[in-house]
Amino acid sequence: MGLTSRTTVYAMVALAALCVALLVWLWPRFAKPGLWQVLGRLVAIGVTQVTIVAAFACAVNSSYQFFGSWNELFGNVDTAPVGVTQAAGGNGNGTVNGISTVHGGALVQPAGDEQLRRVSGLPNGPAAAVGRVESVKVIGRRTGVVDPAFVYLPPQYFQKAYHRMRFPVIVALSGYPGSIFNLAQHLRVSQTAGELQSKGQMQPTIMVMIRPTVAPPRDTECVDVPGGPQTETFLAKDLPEAIKSAYRAGHDASAWGVMGYSSGGSCALQLTMRNPGVYTTAAALSPDYRVKDDPTTGNLFGSGLGRQARVDGHDLMWRLKHLPVPQVSVLVANSKHGEKGYPETQAFIKAVRPPMKVVSILPENGSHNFPTWVREMPAALTWMNGQLTFPQDVVPRHLPKKKAPATGTPSPTPSPKPDKASLRAEGTEPRPATTRR
């Protein structure tokens, strides 16, 4: 009888009901004066309350999958590494392998470090050696949304050999309810990225940690709500624009990816499949594949004739069946035992067709919780980063203007190129760009 099974929930509810019935039946015997009767009343009340709370906890756990097995409940967690699996039929690509002063003025601004100071394991030392995490506010030019974020800048960002390079970007989204603290402390986004980069398993990459809950406490599921919060516009337009204005981030979509856990993973898939000109790569840990209304979201799609079209547009299985498939690469992760989304993940993998590519992480056991997602993070980041181009382009040099020749025809200005000689001299020549196919 599994921890998350309905049988366990029904058994616990039945046990709680039995305890209540026994309490009512035996109470007259415990109502008499005497020490044993008083102790009997206390024990009966305590047992009844414990069984009621346990039944409620089992019901909640069955719905949200916080613990997937009895072993996990008692702390016996599998910490073995997981790997990326290529989808059948060849859909996967098989690749597994300056303070920076925050500038950009209005769109990215410094924020308080209260949450950042509570995060353990952040870079501690010279930025050019270990990188840095900055606490900022991202301001949406179109939506007016103001959302806190942590931005991890790799060591190379501060090194002279890379001072003209633009870096790839991975946006990490929290689930609901969630925060950037969860991404930094519990999911260990910047810590994992830093460790992988120091081992040469990941290209230097900017990591942006942000919450998709732009109108708390409402869960908007990364949807542009008619007459309400414009979450998709903020994440697909405002956020990339703001990051590009403040940091040396790649300008082409081939340098941008998005990832997340739980509803943040659902958002990552939605953003990539709906906006392939912005994000070309996604990693979704324990996602859903369809957005639907519930008590935390309210009405996400409005009413009237256009409602069904908006609902269908956020149903990824419907999109794969009825719309042209985008040229993007996605990774999906779900545990075979302990998470209820495994059948839907298998159906999604089978529905993907070229030019879209899909790979998966499918551990035997896991739950809808941070220990499972932390275990999946290294494989997800390594694969994801391999899809992004670096160096994508360079920051133009400010060269003096040349006079036009006598014929009046302006002479072309050569495209700026990285100074490879100096890169070799410092032993830090970057990897060549990865060509997307």
GROMACS .gro file of C-alpha atoms in nm:
model
  437
    1MET     CA    1   0.000   0.000   0.000
    2GLY     CA    2   0.191   0.304  -0.128
    3LEU     CA    3   0.211   0.628   0.065
    4THR     CA    4   0.044   0.826  -0.215
    5SER     CA    5  -0.218   0.567  -0.312
    6ARG     CA    6  -0.590   0.630  -0.268
    7THR     CA    7  -0.608   0.308  -0.068
    8THR     CA    8  -0.381   0.460   0.196
    9VAL     CA    9  -0.591   0.776   0.209
   10TYR     CA   10  -0.917   0.581   0.244
   11ALA     CA   11  -0.763   0.356   0.511
   12MET     CA   12  -0.647   0.656   0.713
   13VAL     CA   13  -0.988   0.823   0.682
   14ALA     CA   14  -1.157   0.501   0.794
   15LEU     CA   15  -0.919   0.472   1.090
   16ALA     CA   16  -0.989   0.832   1.193
   17ALA     CA   17  -1.365   0.771   1.168
   18LEU     CA   18  -1.330   0.456   1.379
   19CYS     CA   19  -1.136   0.646   1.647
   20VAL     CA   20  -1.405   0.914   1.660
   21ALA     CA   21  -1.677   0.649   1.690
   22LEU     CA   22  -1.490   0.471   1.970
   23LEU     CA   23  -1.436   0.799   2.150
   24VAL     CA   24  -1.810   0.872   2.143
   25TRP     CA   25  -1.898   0.517   2.253
   26LEU     CA   26  -1.644   0.496   2.535
   27TRP     CA   27  -1.675   0.851   2.663
   28PRO     CA   28  -1.944   0.767   2.928
   29ARG     CA   29  -1.700   0.520   3.086
   30PHE     CA   30  -1.429   0.784   3.096
   31ALA     CA   31  -1.666   1.043   3.246
   32LYS     CA   32  -1.647   0.891   3.593
   33PRO     CA   33  -1.412   1.043   3.850
   34GLY     CA   34  -1.073   0.885   3.909
   35LEU     CA   35  -0.712   0.896   3.786
   36TRP     CA   36  -0.749   0.616   3.530
   37GLN     CA   37  -1.061   0.776   3.384
   38VAL     CA   38  -0.881   1.110   3.342
   39LEU     CA   39  -0.585   0.937   3.172
   40GLY     CA   40  -0.830   0.745   2.954
   41ARG     CA   41  -0.994   1.066   2.839
   42LEU     CA   42  -0.656   1.224   2.754
   43VAL     CA   43  -0.536   0.919   2.560
   44ALA     CA   44  -0.865   0.886   2.370
   45ILE     CA   45  -0.863   1.253   2.269
   46GLY     CA   46  -0.494   1.239   2.171
   47VAL     CA   47  -0.528   0.927   1.956
   48THR     CA   48  -0.836   1.065   1.783
   49GLN     CA   49  -0.666   1.395   1.701
   50VAL     CA   50  -0.351   1.221   1.572
   51THR     CA   51  -0.550   0.995   1.338
   52ILE     CA   52  -0.754   1.289   1.204
   53VAL     CA   53  -0.437   1.493   1.134
   54ALA     CA   54  -0.269   1.188   0.975
   55ALA     CA   55  -0.569   1.129   0.748
   56PHE     CA   56  -0.565   1.493   0.640
   57ALA     CA   57  -0.186   1.482   0.580
   58CYS     CA   58  -0.219   1.167   0.368
   59ALA     CA   59  -0.491   1.331   0.156
   60VAL     CA   60  -0.278   1.643   0.099
   61ASN     CA   61   0.033   1.437   0.020
   62SER     CA   62  -0.162   1.223  -0.226
   63SER     CA   63  -0.268   1.537  -0.413
   64TYR     CA   64   0.065   1.726  -0.408
   65GLN     CA   65   0.317   1.438  -0.392
   66PHE     CA   66   0.546   1.590  -0.128
   67PHE     CA   67   0.666   1.241  -0.031
   68GLY     CA   68   0.642   0.962  -0.287
   69SER     CA   69   0.713   0.662  -0.065
   70TRP     CA   70   0.734   0.548   0.296
   71ASN     CA   71   1.114   0.544   0.263
   72GLU     CA   72   1.118   0.912   0.169
   73LEU     CA   73   0.883   0.997   0.455
   74PHE     CA   74   1.132   0.846   0.700
   75GLY     CA   75   1.436   1.008   0.537
   76ASN     CA   76   1.566   0.724   0.318
   77VAL     CA   77   1.614   0.936   0.004
   78ASP     CA   78   1.785   0.809  -0.312
   79THR     CA   79   2.067   1.053  -0.396
   80ALA     CA   80   2.218   0.866  -0.691
   81PRO     CA   81   2.278   1.076  -1.006
   82VAL     CA   82   2.022   1.065  -1.284
   83GLY     CA   83   2.079   1.086  -1.659
   84VAL     CA   84   1.910   1.228  -1.965
   85THR     CA   85   1.728   0.979  -2.185
   86GLN     CA   86   1.693   1.034  -2.556
   87ALA     CA   87   1.338   0.999  -2.684
   88ALA     CA   88   1.256   0.705  -2.910
   89GLY     CA   89   1.251   0.785  -3.279
   90GLY     CA   90   1.547   1.022  -3.271
   91ASN     CA   91   1.367   1.329  -3.139
   92GLY     CA   92   1.646   1.405  -2.891
   93ASN     CA   93   1.978   1.538  -3.000
   94GLY     CA   94   2.176   1.301  -2.776
   95THR     CA   95   2.398   1.574  -2.630
   96VAL     CA   96   2.456   1.490  -2.265
   97ASN     CA   97   2.775   1.561  -2.172
   98GLY     CA   98   3.059   4.579  -1.413
   99ILE     CA   99   2.991   4.605  -0.886
  100SER     CA  100   2.894   4.414  -1.213
  101THR     CA  101   2.731   4.748  -1.159
  102VAL     CA  102   2.370   4.679  -1.236
  103HIS     CA  103   2.307   4.920  -1.517
  104GLY     CA  104   2.029   4.958  -1.769
  105GLY     CA  105   1.862   5.224  -1.561
  106ALA     CA  106   1.488   5.180  -1.540
  107LEU     CA  107   1.448   4.813  -1.629
  108VAL     CA  108   1.683   4.643  -1.379
  109GLN     CA  109   1.753   4.804  -1.044
  110PRO     CA  110   1.940   4.696  -0.730
  111ALA     CA  111   1.724   4.542  -0.458
  112GLY     CA  112   1.770   4.460  -0.094
  113ASP     CA  113   1.991   4.166   0.002
  114GLU     CA  114   1.779   4.039   0.293
  115GLN     CA  115   1.680   3.714   0.119
  116LEU     CA  116   2.021   3.676  -0.044
  117ARG     CA  117   2.197   3.684   0.295
  118ARG     CA  118   1.990   3.382   0.406
  119VAL     CA  119   2.109   3.167   0.112
  120SER     CA  120   2.395   2.929   0.188
  121GLY     CA  121   2.668   2.819  -0.053
  122LEU     CA  122   2.679   3.134  -0.268
  123PRO     CA  123   3.007   3.246  -0.431
  124ASN     CA  124   3.243   3.389  -0.169
  125GLY     CA  125   3.553   3.554  -0.308
  126PRO     CA  126   3.668   3.770  -0.599
  127ALA     CA  127   3.402   3.781  -0.871
  128ALA     CA  128   3.659   3.700  -1.142
  129ALA     CA  129   3.738   3.376  -0.959
  130VAL     CA  130   3.401   3.253  -0.833
  131GLY     CA  131   3.133   3.471  -0.994
  132ARG     CA  132   2.864   3.666  -0.813
  133VAL     CA  133   2.491   3.661  -0.736
  134GLU     CA  134   2.310   3.995  -0.746
  135SER     CA  135   1.971   4.082  -0.598
  136VAL     CA  136   1.770   4.302  -0.835
  137LYS     CA  137   1.423   4.418  -0.929
  138VAL     CA  138   1.308   4.361  -1.287
  139ILE     CA  139   1.065   4.621  -1.414
  140GLY     CA  140   0.838   4.534  -1.707
  141ARG     CA  141   0.824   4.816  -1.961
  142ARG     CA  142   0.504   4.682  -2.123
  143THR     CA  143   0.329   4.527  -1.824
  144GLY     CA  144   0.439   4.749  -1.537
  145VAL     CA  145   0.523   4.436  -1.337
  146VAL     CA  146   0.796   4.474  -1.075
  147ASP     CA  147   0.939   4.132  -0.982
  148PRO     CA  148   1.239   4.045  -0.760
  149ALA     CA  149   1.515   3.831  -0.906
  150PHE     CA  150   1.856   3.687  -0.829
  151VAL     CA  151   2.109   3.700  -1.114
  152TYR     CA  152   2.412   3.471  -1.112
  153LEU     CA  153   2.707   3.596  -1.316
  154PRO     CA  154   2.981   3.338  -1.387
  155PRO     CA  155   3.348   3.417  -1.315
  156GLN     CA  156   3.423   3.466  -1.686
  157TYR     CA  157   3.180   3.758  -1.691
  158PHE     CA  158   3.436   3.958  -1.491
  159GLN     CA  159   3.752   3.834  -1.664
  160LYS     CA  160   3.935   4.055  -1.912
  161ALA     CA  161   3.952   3.782  -2.178
  162TYR     CA  162   3.571   3.776  -2.193
  163HIS     CA  163   3.500   4.144  -2.151
  164ARG     CA  164   3.348   4.175  -2.499
  165MET     CA  165   3.154   3.847  -2.497
  166ARG     CA  166   2.780   3.807  -2.463
  167PHE     CA  167   2.677   3.512  -2.247
  168PRO     CA  168   2.393   3.261  -2.279
  169VAL     CA  169   2.106   3.297  -2.031
  170ILE     CA  170   1.896   3.040  -1.847
  171VAL     CA  171   1.586   3.173  -1.671
  172ALA     CA  172   1.486   2.958  -1.370
  173LEU     CA  173   1.121   2.977  -1.257
  174SER     CA  174   0.987   2.879  -0.916
  175GLY     CA  175   0.668   2.681  -0.863
  176TYR     CA  176   0.353   2.804  -0.686
  177PRO     CA  177   0.358   2.921  -0.419
  178GLY     CA  178   0.725   2.989  -0.457
  179SER     CA  179   0.996   3.251  -0.433
  180ILE     CA  180   1.343   3.330  -0.559
  181PHE     CA  181   1.468   3.215  -0.218
  182ASN     CA  182   1.341   2.864  -0.299
  183LEU     CA  183   1.534   2.870  -0.627
  184ALA     CA  184   1.857   2.985  -0.463
  185GLN     CA  185   1.845   2.793  -0.135
  186HIS     CA  186   1.642   2.477  -0.197
  187LEU     CA  187   1.686   2.416  -0.572
  188ARG     CA  188   2.048   2.545  -0.557
  189VAL     CA  189   2.040   2.696  -0.905
  190SER     CA  190   2.350   2.915  -0.886
  191GLN     CA  191   2.543   2.668  -0.669
  192THR     CA  192   2.484   2.382  -0.914
  193ALA     CA  193   2.565   2.597  -1.216
  194GLY     CA  194   2.887   2.716  -1.052
  195GLU     CA  195   2.997   2.361  -0.966
  196LEU     CA  196   2.928   2.235  -1.320
  197GLN     CA  197   3.113   2.527  -1.477
  198SER     CA  198   3.414   2.481  -1.249
  199LYS     CA  199   3.434   2.117  -1.367
  200GLY     CA  200   3.411   2.216  -1.733
  201GLN     CA  201   3.072   2.046  -1.773
  202MET     CA  202   2.886   2.368  -1.849
  203GLN     CA  203   2.960   2.679  -2.051
  204PRO     CA  204   2.975   3.009  -1.860
  205THR     CA  205   2.611   3.109  -1.834
  206ILE     CA  206   2.404   3.383  -1.673
  207MET     CA  207   2.133   3.234  -1.447
  208VAL     CA  208   1.825   3.448  -1.377
  209MET     CA  209   1.614   3.324  -1.084
  210ILE     CA  210   1.264   3.474  -1.081
  211ARG     CA  211   0.914   3.385  -0.968
  212PRO     CA  212   0.629   3.367  -1.222
  213THR     CA  213   0.379   3.475  -0.955
  214VAL     CA  214   0.368   3.839  -1.065
  215ALA     CA  215   0.037   3.917  -0.889
  216PRO     CA  216   0.056   3.733  -0.555
  217PRO     CA  217  -0.128   3.552  -0.410
  218ARG     CA  218  -0.292   3.471  -0.745
  219ASP     CA  219  -0.140   3.188  -0.949
  220THR     CA  220  -0.150   3.313  -1.307
  221GLU     CA  221   0.025   3.007  -1.460
  222CYS     CA  222   0.227   3.227  -1.701
  223VAL     CA  223  -0.091   3.331  -1.884
  224ASP     CA  224  -0.189   3.674  -2.013
  225VAL     CA  225  -0.519   3.698  -1.825
  226PRO     CA  226  -0.784   3.899  -2.015
  227GLY     CA  227  -0.825   4.219  -1.817
  228GLY     CA  228  -0.573   4.092  -1.558
  229PRO     CA  229  -0.202   4.023  -1.502
  230GLN     CA  230   0.001   3.983  -1.824
  231THR     CA  231   0.244   3.719  -1.702
  232GLU     CA  232   0.338   3.570  -2.039
  233THR     CA  233   0.417   3.914  -2.181
  234PHE     CA  234   0.634   3.992  -1.879
  235LEU     CA  235   0.835   3.669  -1.903
  236ALA     CA  236   0.854   3.650  -2.284
  237LYS     CA  237   0.913   4.019  -2.363
  238ASP     CA  238   0.981   4.240  -2.061
  239LEU     CA  239   1.224   4.009  -1.882
  240PRO     CA  240   1.455   3.936  -2.180
  241GLU     CA  241   1.455   4.304  -2.274
  242ALA     CA  242   1.548   4.405  -1.920
  243ILE     CA  243   1.827   4.148  -1.885
  244LYS     CA  244   1.975   4.241  -2.225
  245SER     CA  245   1.973   4.608  -2.124
  246ALA     CA  246   2.157   4.544  -1.798
  247TYR     CA  247   2.397   4.257  -1.870
  248ARG     CA  248   2.611   4.124  -2.154
  249ALA     CA  249   2.348   3.865  -2.248
  250GLY     CA  250   2.310   3.702  -2.588
  251HIS     CA  251   2.068   3.883  -2.816
  252ASP     CA  252   1.954   3.589  -3.027
  253ALA     CA  253   1.701   3.330  -2.912
  254SER     CA  254   1.960   3.053  -2.955
  255ALA     CA  255   2.132   3.188  -2.641
  256TRP     CA  256   1.817   3.179  -2.425
  257GLY     CA  257   1.659   2.894  -2.230
  258VAL     CA  258   1.404   2.864  -1.949
  259MET     CA  259   1.359   2.600  -1.682
  260GLY     CA  260   1.146   2.542  -1.373
  261TYR     CA  261   0.996   2.297  -1.129
  262SER     CA  262   0.628   2.207  -1.077
  263SER     CA  263   0.415   2.493  -1.216
  264GLY     CA  264   0.742   2.671  -1.304
  265GLY     CA  265   0.825   2.372  -1.527
  266SER     CA  266   0.482   2.401  -1.687
  267CYS     CA  267   0.558   2.768  -1.752
  268ALA     CA  268   0.894   2.681  -1.906
  269LEU     CA  269   0.730   2.451  -2.162
  270GLN     CA  270   0.451   2.700  -2.231
  271LEU     CA  271   0.692   2.990  -2.284
  272THR     CA  272   0.920   2.792  -2.517
  273MET     CA  273   0.651   2.631  -2.732
  274ARG     CA  274   0.448   2.952  -2.755
  275ASN     CA  275   0.747   3.187  -2.798
  276PRO     CA  276   1.018   2.998  -2.993
  277GLY     CA  277   1.161   3.328  -3.111
  278VAL     CA  278   1.249   3.413  -2.750
  279TYR     CA  279   1.337   3.080  -2.584
  280THR     CA  280   1.467   2.787  -2.787
  281THR     CA  281   1.537   2.548  -2.500
  282ALA     CA  282   1.337   2.442  -2.193
  283ALA     CA  283   1.378   2.204  -1.900
  284ALA     CA  284   1.063   2.115  -1.706
  285LEU     CA  285   1.086   1.923  -1.377
  286SER     CA  286   0.751   1.763  -1.281
  287PRO     CA  287   0.540   1.982  -1.511
  288ASP     CA  288   0.177   1.978  -1.621
  289TYR     CA  289   0.101   1.997  -1.991
  290ARG     CA  290  -0.225   2.190  -1.975
  291VAL     CA  291  -0.327   2.508  -1.794
  292LYS     CA  292  -0.666   2.498  -1.626
  293ASP     CA  293  -0.862   2.711  -1.382
  294ASP     CA  294  -0.863   2.624  -1.012
  295PRO     CA  295  -0.926   2.811  -0.684
  296THR     CA  296  -0.571   2.957  -0.683
  297THR     CA  297  -0.588   3.086  -1.043
  298GLY     CA  298  -0.940   3.219  -1.076
  299ASN     CA  299  -1.061   3.267  -1.432
  300LEU     CA  300  -0.746   3.269  -1.648
  301PHE     CA  301  -0.908   3.273  -1.991
  302GLY     CA  302  -1.199   3.515  -1.968
  303SER     CA  303  -1.531   3.444  -2.131
  304GLY     CA  304  -1.703   3.481  -2.465
  305LEU     CA  305  -1.619   3.343  -2.807
  306GLY     CA  306  -1.242   3.363  -2.763
  307ARG     CA  307  -1.225   3.165  -2.440
  308GLN     CA  308  -1.195   2.817  -2.596
  309ALA     CA  309  -0.918   2.931  -2.830
  310ARG     CA  310  -0.722   3.064  -2.531
  311VAL     CA  311  -0.778   2.740  -2.338
  312ASP     CA  312  -0.662   2.531  -2.637
  313GLY     CA  313  -0.359   2.753  -2.688
  314HIS     CA  314  -0.231   2.665  -2.341
  315ASP     CA  315  -0.293   2.291  -2.384
  316LEU     CA  316   0.042   2.159  -2.510
  317MET     CA  317  -0.097   1.827  -2.628
  318TRP     CA  318  -0.358   2.014  -2.831
  319ARG     CA  319  -0.086   2.236  -2.979
  320LEU     CA  320   0.124   1.936  -3.083
  321LYS     CA  321  -0.174   1.784  -3.258
  322HIS     CA  322  -0.325   2.089  -3.428
  323LEU     CA  323  -0.052   2.352  -3.475
  324PRO     CA  324   0.286   2.362  -3.652
  325VAL     CA  325   0.555   2.222  -3.425
  326PRO     CA  326   0.813   2.482  -3.314
  327GLN     CA  327   1.184   2.425  -3.372
  328VAL     CA  328   1.281   2.403  -3.006
  329SER     CA  329   1.446   2.151  -2.772
  330VAL     CA  330   1.284   2.052  -2.444
  331LEU     CA  331   1.366   1.826  -2.150
  332VAL     CA  332   1.092   1.680  -1.930
  333ALA     CA  333   1.145   1.503  -1.597
  334ASN     CA  334   0.906   1.285  -1.398
  335SER     CA  335   0.953   0.988  -1.166
  336LYS     CA  336   0.806   0.652  -1.264
  337HIS     CA  337   0.700   0.582  -0.906
  338GLY     CA  338   0.601   0.854  -0.660
  339GLU     CA  339   0.476   1.121  -0.902
  340LYS     CA  340   0.136   1.115  -1.065
  341GLY     CA  341   0.243   1.297  -1.384
  342TYR     CA  342   0.445   1.010  -1.533
  343PRO     CA  343   0.173   0.886  -1.780
  344GLU     CA  344   0.118   1.240  -1.909
  345THR     CA  345   0.493   1.286  -1.952
  346GLN     CA  346   0.515   0.966  -2.156
  347ALA     CA  347   0.223   1.081  -2.373
  348PHE     CA  348   0.392   1.418  -2.430
  349ILE     CA  349   0.721   1.254  -2.533
  350LYS     CA  350   0.539   1.033  -2.784
  351ALA     CA  351   0.347   1.330  -2.927
  352VAL     CA  352   0.658   1.539  -3.005
  353ARG     CA  353   0.767   1.529  -3.368
  354PRO     CA  354   1.038   1.706  -3.573
  355PRO     CA  355   1.159   1.974  -3.591
  356MET     CA  356   1.092   1.982  -3.216
  357LYS     CA  357   1.326   1.768  -3.004
  358VAL     CA  358   1.263   1.612  -2.663
  359VAL     CA  359   1.476   1.429  -2.408
  360SER     CA  360   1.374   1.308  -2.065
  361ILE     CA  361   1.485   1.233  -1.710
  362LEU     CA  362   1.276   0.944  -1.576
  363PRO     CA  363   1.408   0.816  -1.243
  364GLU     CA  364   1.249   0.504  -1.096
  365ASN     CA  365   1.150   0.676  -0.771
  366GLY     CA  366   1.097   1.034  -0.666
  367SER     CA  367   0.843   1.281  -0.537
  368HIS     CA  368   0.705   1.624  -0.605
  369ASN     CA  369   0.966   1.789  -0.384
  370PHE     CA  370   1.306   1.957  -0.376
  371PRO     CA  371   1.518   1.647  -0.305
  372THR     CA  372   1.395   1.498  -0.633
  373TRP     CA  373   1.446   1.819  -0.831
  374VAL     CA  374   1.792   1.882  -0.684
  375ARG     CA  375   1.889   1.532  -0.792
  376GLU     CA  376   1.774   1.607  -1.148
  377MET     CA  377   1.931   1.954  -1.173
  378PRO     CA  378   2.289   1.867  -1.280
  379ALA     CA  379   2.175   1.649  -1.572
  380ALA     CA  380   1.910   1.903  -1.674
  381LEU     CA  381   2.149   2.200  -1.666
  382THR     CA  382   2.427   2.014  -1.847
  383TRP     CA  383   2.196   1.909  -2.129
  384MET     CA  384   2.024   2.244  -2.147
  385ASN     CA  385   2.343   2.444  -2.158
  386GLY     CA  386   2.469   2.229  -2.444
  387GLN     CA  387   2.184   2.359  -2.659
  388LEU     CA  388   2.275   2.726  -2.612
  389THR     CA  389   2.529   2.915  -2.822
  390PHE     CA  390   2.838   3.076  -2.671
  391PRO     CA  391   3.001   3.304  -2.754
  392GLN     CA  392   2.706   3.424  -2.953
  393ASP     CA  393   2.835   3.765  -3.047
  394VAL     CA  394   3.056   4.037  -2.911
  395VAL     CA  395   3.005   4.382  -2.772
  396PRO     CA  396   3.112   4.627  -3.049
  397ARG     CA  397   3.425   4.829  -2.993
  398HIS     CA  398   3.392   5.206  -2.998
  399LEU     CA  399   3.617   5.284  -3.294
  400PRO     CA  400   3.678   5.630  -3.443
  401LYS     CA  401   3.480   5.690  -3.758
  402LYS     CA  402   3.673   5.671  -4.085
  403LYS     CA  403   3.629   5.919  -4.366
  404ALA     CA  404   3.448   5.795  -4.672
  405PRO     CA  405   3.662   5.744  -4.987
  406ALA     CA  406   3.668   6.011  -5.255
  407THR     CA  407   3.415   5.825  -5.470
  408GLY     CA  408   3.153   5.892  -5.211
  409THR     CA  409   3.098   5.522  -5.146
  410PRO     CA  410   3.123   5.447  -4.775
  411SER     CA  411   3.377   5.180  -4.687
  412PRO     CA  412   3.238   4.882  -4.497
  413THR     CA  413   3.334   4.846  -4.134
  414PRO     CA  414   3.462   4.497  -4.053
  415SER     CA  415   3.268   4.296  -3.796
  416PRO     CA  416   3.439   4.303  -3.456
  417LYS     CA  417   3.604   3.978  -3.352
  418PRO     CA  418   3.731   3.853  -3.017
  419ASP     CA  419   4.101   3.904  -2.951
  420LYS     CA  420   4.197   3.534  -2.968
  421ALA     CA  421   4.566   3.599  -2.917
  422SER     CA  422   4.504   3.751  -2.577
  423LEU     CA  423   4.259   3.471  -2.492
  424ARG     CA  424   4.523   3.207  -2.569
  425ALA     CA  425   4.782   3.399  -2.372
  426GLU     CA  426   4.561   3.388  -2.064
  427GLY     CA  427   4.464   3.025  -2.130
  428THR     CA  428   4.092   3.111  -2.127
  429GLU     CA  429   3.990   3.097  -2.490
  430PRO     CA  430   3.612   3.029  -2.490
  431ARG     CA  431   3.449   2.730  -2.656
  432PRO     CA  432   3.337   2.777  -3.014
  433ALA     CA  433   2.973   2.848  -3.079
  434THR     CA  434   2.736   2.555  -3.097
  435THR     CA  435   2.539   2.546  -3.421
  436ARG     CA  436   2.172   2.461  -3.376
  437ARG     CA  437   2.039   2.213  -3.627
   0.00000   0.00000   0.00000
